[in-house]
Coordinates of C-alpha atoms in Angstrom, one line a residue:
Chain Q
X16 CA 69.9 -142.2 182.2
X17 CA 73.5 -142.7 182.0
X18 CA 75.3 -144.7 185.2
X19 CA 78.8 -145.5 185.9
X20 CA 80.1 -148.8 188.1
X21 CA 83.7 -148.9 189.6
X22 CA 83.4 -152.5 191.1
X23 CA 87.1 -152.3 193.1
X24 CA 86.3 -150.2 196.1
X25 CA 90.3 -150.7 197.1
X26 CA 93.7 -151.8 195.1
X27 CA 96.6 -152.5 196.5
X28 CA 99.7 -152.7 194.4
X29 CA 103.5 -153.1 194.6
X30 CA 105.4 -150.0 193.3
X31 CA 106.4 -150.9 189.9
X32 CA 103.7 -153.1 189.5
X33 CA 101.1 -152.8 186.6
X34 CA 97.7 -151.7 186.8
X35 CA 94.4 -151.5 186.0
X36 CA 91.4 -150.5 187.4
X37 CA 87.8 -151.3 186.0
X38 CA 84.7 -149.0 185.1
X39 CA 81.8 -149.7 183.6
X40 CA 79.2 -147.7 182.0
X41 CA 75.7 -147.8 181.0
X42 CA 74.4 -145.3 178.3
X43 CA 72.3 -145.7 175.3
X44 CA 74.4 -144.1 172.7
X45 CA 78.3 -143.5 172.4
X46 CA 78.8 -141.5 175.5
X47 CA 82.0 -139.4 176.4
X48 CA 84.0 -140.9 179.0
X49 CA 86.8 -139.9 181.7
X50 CA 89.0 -140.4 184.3
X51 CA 89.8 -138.2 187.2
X52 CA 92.2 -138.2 189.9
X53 CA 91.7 -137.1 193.6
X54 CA 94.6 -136.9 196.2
X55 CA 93.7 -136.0 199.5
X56 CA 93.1 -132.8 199.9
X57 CA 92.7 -132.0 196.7
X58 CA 90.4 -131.2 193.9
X59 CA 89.5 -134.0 191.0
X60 CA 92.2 -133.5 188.3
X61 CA 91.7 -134.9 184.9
X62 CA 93.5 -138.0 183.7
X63 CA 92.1 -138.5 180.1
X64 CA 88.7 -138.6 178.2
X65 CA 87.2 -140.1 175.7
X66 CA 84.9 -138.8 172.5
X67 CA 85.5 -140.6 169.5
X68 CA 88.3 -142.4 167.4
X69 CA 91.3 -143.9 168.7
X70 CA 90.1 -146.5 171.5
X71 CA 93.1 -146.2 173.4
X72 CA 93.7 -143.1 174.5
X73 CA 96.8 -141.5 176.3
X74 CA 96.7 -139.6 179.5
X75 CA 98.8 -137.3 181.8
X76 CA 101.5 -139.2 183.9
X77 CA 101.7 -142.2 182.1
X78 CA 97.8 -143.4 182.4
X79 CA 96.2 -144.8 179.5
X80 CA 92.3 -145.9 179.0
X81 CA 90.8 -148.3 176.5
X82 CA 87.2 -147.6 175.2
X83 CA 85.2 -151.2 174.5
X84 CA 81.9 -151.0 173.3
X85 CA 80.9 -154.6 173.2
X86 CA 82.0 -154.5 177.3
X87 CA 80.4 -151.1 177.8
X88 CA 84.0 -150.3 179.9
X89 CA 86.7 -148.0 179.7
X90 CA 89.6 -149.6 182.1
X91 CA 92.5 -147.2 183.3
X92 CA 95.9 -148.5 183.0
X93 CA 99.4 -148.0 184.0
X94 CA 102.4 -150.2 183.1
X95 CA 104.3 -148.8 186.1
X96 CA 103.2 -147.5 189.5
X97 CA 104.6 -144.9 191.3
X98 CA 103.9 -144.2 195.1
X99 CA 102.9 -140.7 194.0
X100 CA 100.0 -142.4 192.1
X101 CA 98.3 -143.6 195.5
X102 CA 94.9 -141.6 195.1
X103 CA 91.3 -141.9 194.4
X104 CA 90.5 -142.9 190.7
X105 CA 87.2 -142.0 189.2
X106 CA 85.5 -142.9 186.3
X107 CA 82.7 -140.2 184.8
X108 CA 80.1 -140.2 181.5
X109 CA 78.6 -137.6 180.3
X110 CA 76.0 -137.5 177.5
X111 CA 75.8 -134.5 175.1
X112 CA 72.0 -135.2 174.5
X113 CA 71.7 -133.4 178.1
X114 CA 71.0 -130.0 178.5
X115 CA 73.6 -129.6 180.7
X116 CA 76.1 -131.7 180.0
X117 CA 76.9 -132.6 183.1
X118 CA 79.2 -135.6 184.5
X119 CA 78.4 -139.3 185.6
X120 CA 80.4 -140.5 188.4
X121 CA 81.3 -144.3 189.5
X122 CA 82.0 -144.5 193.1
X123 CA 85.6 -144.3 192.6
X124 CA 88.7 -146.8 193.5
X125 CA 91.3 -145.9 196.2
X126 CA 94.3 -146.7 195.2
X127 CA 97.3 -147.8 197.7
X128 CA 101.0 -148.6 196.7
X129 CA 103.2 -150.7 198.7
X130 CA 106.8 -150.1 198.6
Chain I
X21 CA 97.9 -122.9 184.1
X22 CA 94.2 -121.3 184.8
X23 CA 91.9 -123.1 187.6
X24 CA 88.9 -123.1 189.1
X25 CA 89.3 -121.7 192.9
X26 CA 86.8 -122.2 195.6
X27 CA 86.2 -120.5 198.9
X28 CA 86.1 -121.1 201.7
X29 CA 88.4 -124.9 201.9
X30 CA 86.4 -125.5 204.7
X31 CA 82.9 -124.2 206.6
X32 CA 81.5 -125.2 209.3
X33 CA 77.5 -124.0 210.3
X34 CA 74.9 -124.9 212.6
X35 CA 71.7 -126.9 211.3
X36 CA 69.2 -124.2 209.7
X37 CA 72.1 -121.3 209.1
X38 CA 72.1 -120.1 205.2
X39 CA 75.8 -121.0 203.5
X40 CA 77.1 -119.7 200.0
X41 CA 80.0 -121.6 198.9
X42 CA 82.2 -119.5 196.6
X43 CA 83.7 -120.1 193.5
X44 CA 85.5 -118.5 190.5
X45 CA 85.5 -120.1 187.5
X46 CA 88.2 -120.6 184.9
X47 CA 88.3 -116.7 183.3
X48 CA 86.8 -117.9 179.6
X49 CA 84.6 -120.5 180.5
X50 CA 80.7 -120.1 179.7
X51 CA 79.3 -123.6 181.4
X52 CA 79.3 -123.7 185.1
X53 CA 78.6 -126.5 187.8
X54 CA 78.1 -127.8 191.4
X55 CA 78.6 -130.8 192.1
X56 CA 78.8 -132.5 195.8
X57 CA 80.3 -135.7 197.2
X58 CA 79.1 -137.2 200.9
X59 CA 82.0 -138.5 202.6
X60 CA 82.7 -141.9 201.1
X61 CA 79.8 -141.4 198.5
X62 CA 80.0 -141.2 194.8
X63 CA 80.8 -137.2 193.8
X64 CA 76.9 -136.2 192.5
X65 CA 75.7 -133.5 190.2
X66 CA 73.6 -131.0 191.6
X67 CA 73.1 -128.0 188.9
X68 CA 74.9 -126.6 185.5
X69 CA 74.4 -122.8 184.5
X70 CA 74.5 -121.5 181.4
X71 CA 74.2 -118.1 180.0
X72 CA 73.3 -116.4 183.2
X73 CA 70.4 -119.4 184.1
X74 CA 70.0 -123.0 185.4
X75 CA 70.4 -125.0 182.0
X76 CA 70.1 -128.8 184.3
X77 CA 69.6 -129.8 187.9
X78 CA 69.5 -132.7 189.7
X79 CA 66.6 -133.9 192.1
X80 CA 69.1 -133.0 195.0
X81 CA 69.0 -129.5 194.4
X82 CA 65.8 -128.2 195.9
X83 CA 64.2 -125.0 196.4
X84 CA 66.5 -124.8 199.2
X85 CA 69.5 -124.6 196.7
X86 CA 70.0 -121.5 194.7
X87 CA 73.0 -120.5 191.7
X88 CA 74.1 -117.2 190.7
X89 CA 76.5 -115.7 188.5
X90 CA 76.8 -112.1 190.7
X91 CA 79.8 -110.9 188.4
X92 CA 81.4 -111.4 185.6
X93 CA 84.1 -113.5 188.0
X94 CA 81.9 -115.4 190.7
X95 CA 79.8 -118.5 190.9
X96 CA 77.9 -119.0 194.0
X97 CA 75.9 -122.0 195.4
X98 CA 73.4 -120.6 198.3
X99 CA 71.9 -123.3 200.9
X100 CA 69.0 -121.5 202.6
X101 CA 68.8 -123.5 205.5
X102 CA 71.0 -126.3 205.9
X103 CA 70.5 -129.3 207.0
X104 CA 72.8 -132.4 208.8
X105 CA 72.5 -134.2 205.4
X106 CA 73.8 -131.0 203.7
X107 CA 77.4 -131.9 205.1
X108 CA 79.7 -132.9 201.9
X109 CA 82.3 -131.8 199.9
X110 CA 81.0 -129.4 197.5
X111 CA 83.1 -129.1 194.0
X112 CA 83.0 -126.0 191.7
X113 CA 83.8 -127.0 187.6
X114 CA 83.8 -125.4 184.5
X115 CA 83.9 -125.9 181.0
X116 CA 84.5 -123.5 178.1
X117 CA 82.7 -124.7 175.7
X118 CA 79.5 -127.2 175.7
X119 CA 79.1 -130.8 174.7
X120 CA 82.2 -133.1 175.3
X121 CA 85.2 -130.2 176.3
X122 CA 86.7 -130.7 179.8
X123 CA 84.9 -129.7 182.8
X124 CA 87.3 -128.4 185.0
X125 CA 87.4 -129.1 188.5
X126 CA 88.0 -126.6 191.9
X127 CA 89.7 -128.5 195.2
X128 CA 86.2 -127.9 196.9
X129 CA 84.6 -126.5 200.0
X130 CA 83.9 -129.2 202.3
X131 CA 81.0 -128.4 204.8
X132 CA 80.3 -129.3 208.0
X133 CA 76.7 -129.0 209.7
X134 CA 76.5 -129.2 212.8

């Protein structure tokens, strides 16, 4: 069974700052990997994903994530923060060996900009 | 841009009542699924649906959990008789295709039991 581990509960970060924020997964094979966003109030909107190739891959608003196999993680970055990224970050696996295909979540990572 | 709607935003129900949360899935999409997320809990898969029956479920979804596909437009999760621990945010997706396309997310139904 596949299982996904956000260790930063909260970041805090400076507007303009860079950031990242961690997730690691555990799966047998080369799973499929994403990142969703959740402001309050609001349902989880997709940042990027991961299947195969390219390591980096390139998101919506700026976001990028890199896929390591030898770390089993898939980090989220962002060179720049803006206050409107201030959300709830969540890292998700799925596996197409289930029936169902269905998604993986880490516990997710609040993130908080300072002005 | 299609999405995934859900109703109600919000339902509140005494302990033992039967809910159905509502949702309607984006128009082309064949791959359907409930997930849930306890307040300040990770977000949890409950079932997926596929081709008008259950194709996965979670240990979470019990007898007291039902799917259905009433229509060619609605998606409906049925809680026979809910219970304090039912009380989550509830998330509709949907996906048009299987293996690794893009589930697509609803804003939720968050449910209060009472």
């Amino acid at each position: 069974a596949q299982s996904v581990t956000q260790p930063d509960i909260h970041i805090t970060v400076s507007e303009g700052a860079s950031l990242e924020l961690r997730c690691n997964y555990s799966y047998g094979a080369t799973p499929y990997l994403f990142w969703y966003v959740q402001s309050p109030g609001q349902g989880l909107q997709l940042l990027l994903k991961y299947f195969s190739g390219d390591t980096l891959v390139q998101g919506i608003k700026g976001f990028e994530a890199e896929f390591k196999r030898s770390q089993s993680s898939f980090n989220l970055r962002k060179p720049s923060v803006h206050w409107s990224d201030a959300a709830e970050y969540f890292c998700a696996v799925g596996a197409i060996e289930n029936a169902g295909n269905m998604l993986t979540f880490g516990g997710g990572t609040r993130l908080m900009v300072k002005p | 841009e299609p999405e995934v709607t859900q109703t109600p935003s919000h339902q509140v129900t005494q302990m033992g009542q039967e809910v159905i949360l509502r949702c309607v899935p984006i128009s082309n999409h064949l791959y359907f699924y409930w997930y849930r997320q306890i307040l300040g809990q990770k977000v949890e898969f409950l079932v997926s649906f596929y081709n008008n029956e259950i194709s996965e479920k979670s240990e979470i979804f019990d007898d007291q959990f039902s799917v259905e596909r009433p229509d060619g437009s609605n998606f409906t999760l049925k809680i026979r008789s809910t219970k304090l621990e039912d009380s989550a945010m509830y998330f509709c997706a949907s996906r048009r295709e299987g293996g690794s396309d893009t589930q697509y997310f609803g804003p939720g139904t968050r449910l209060t039991v009472l």
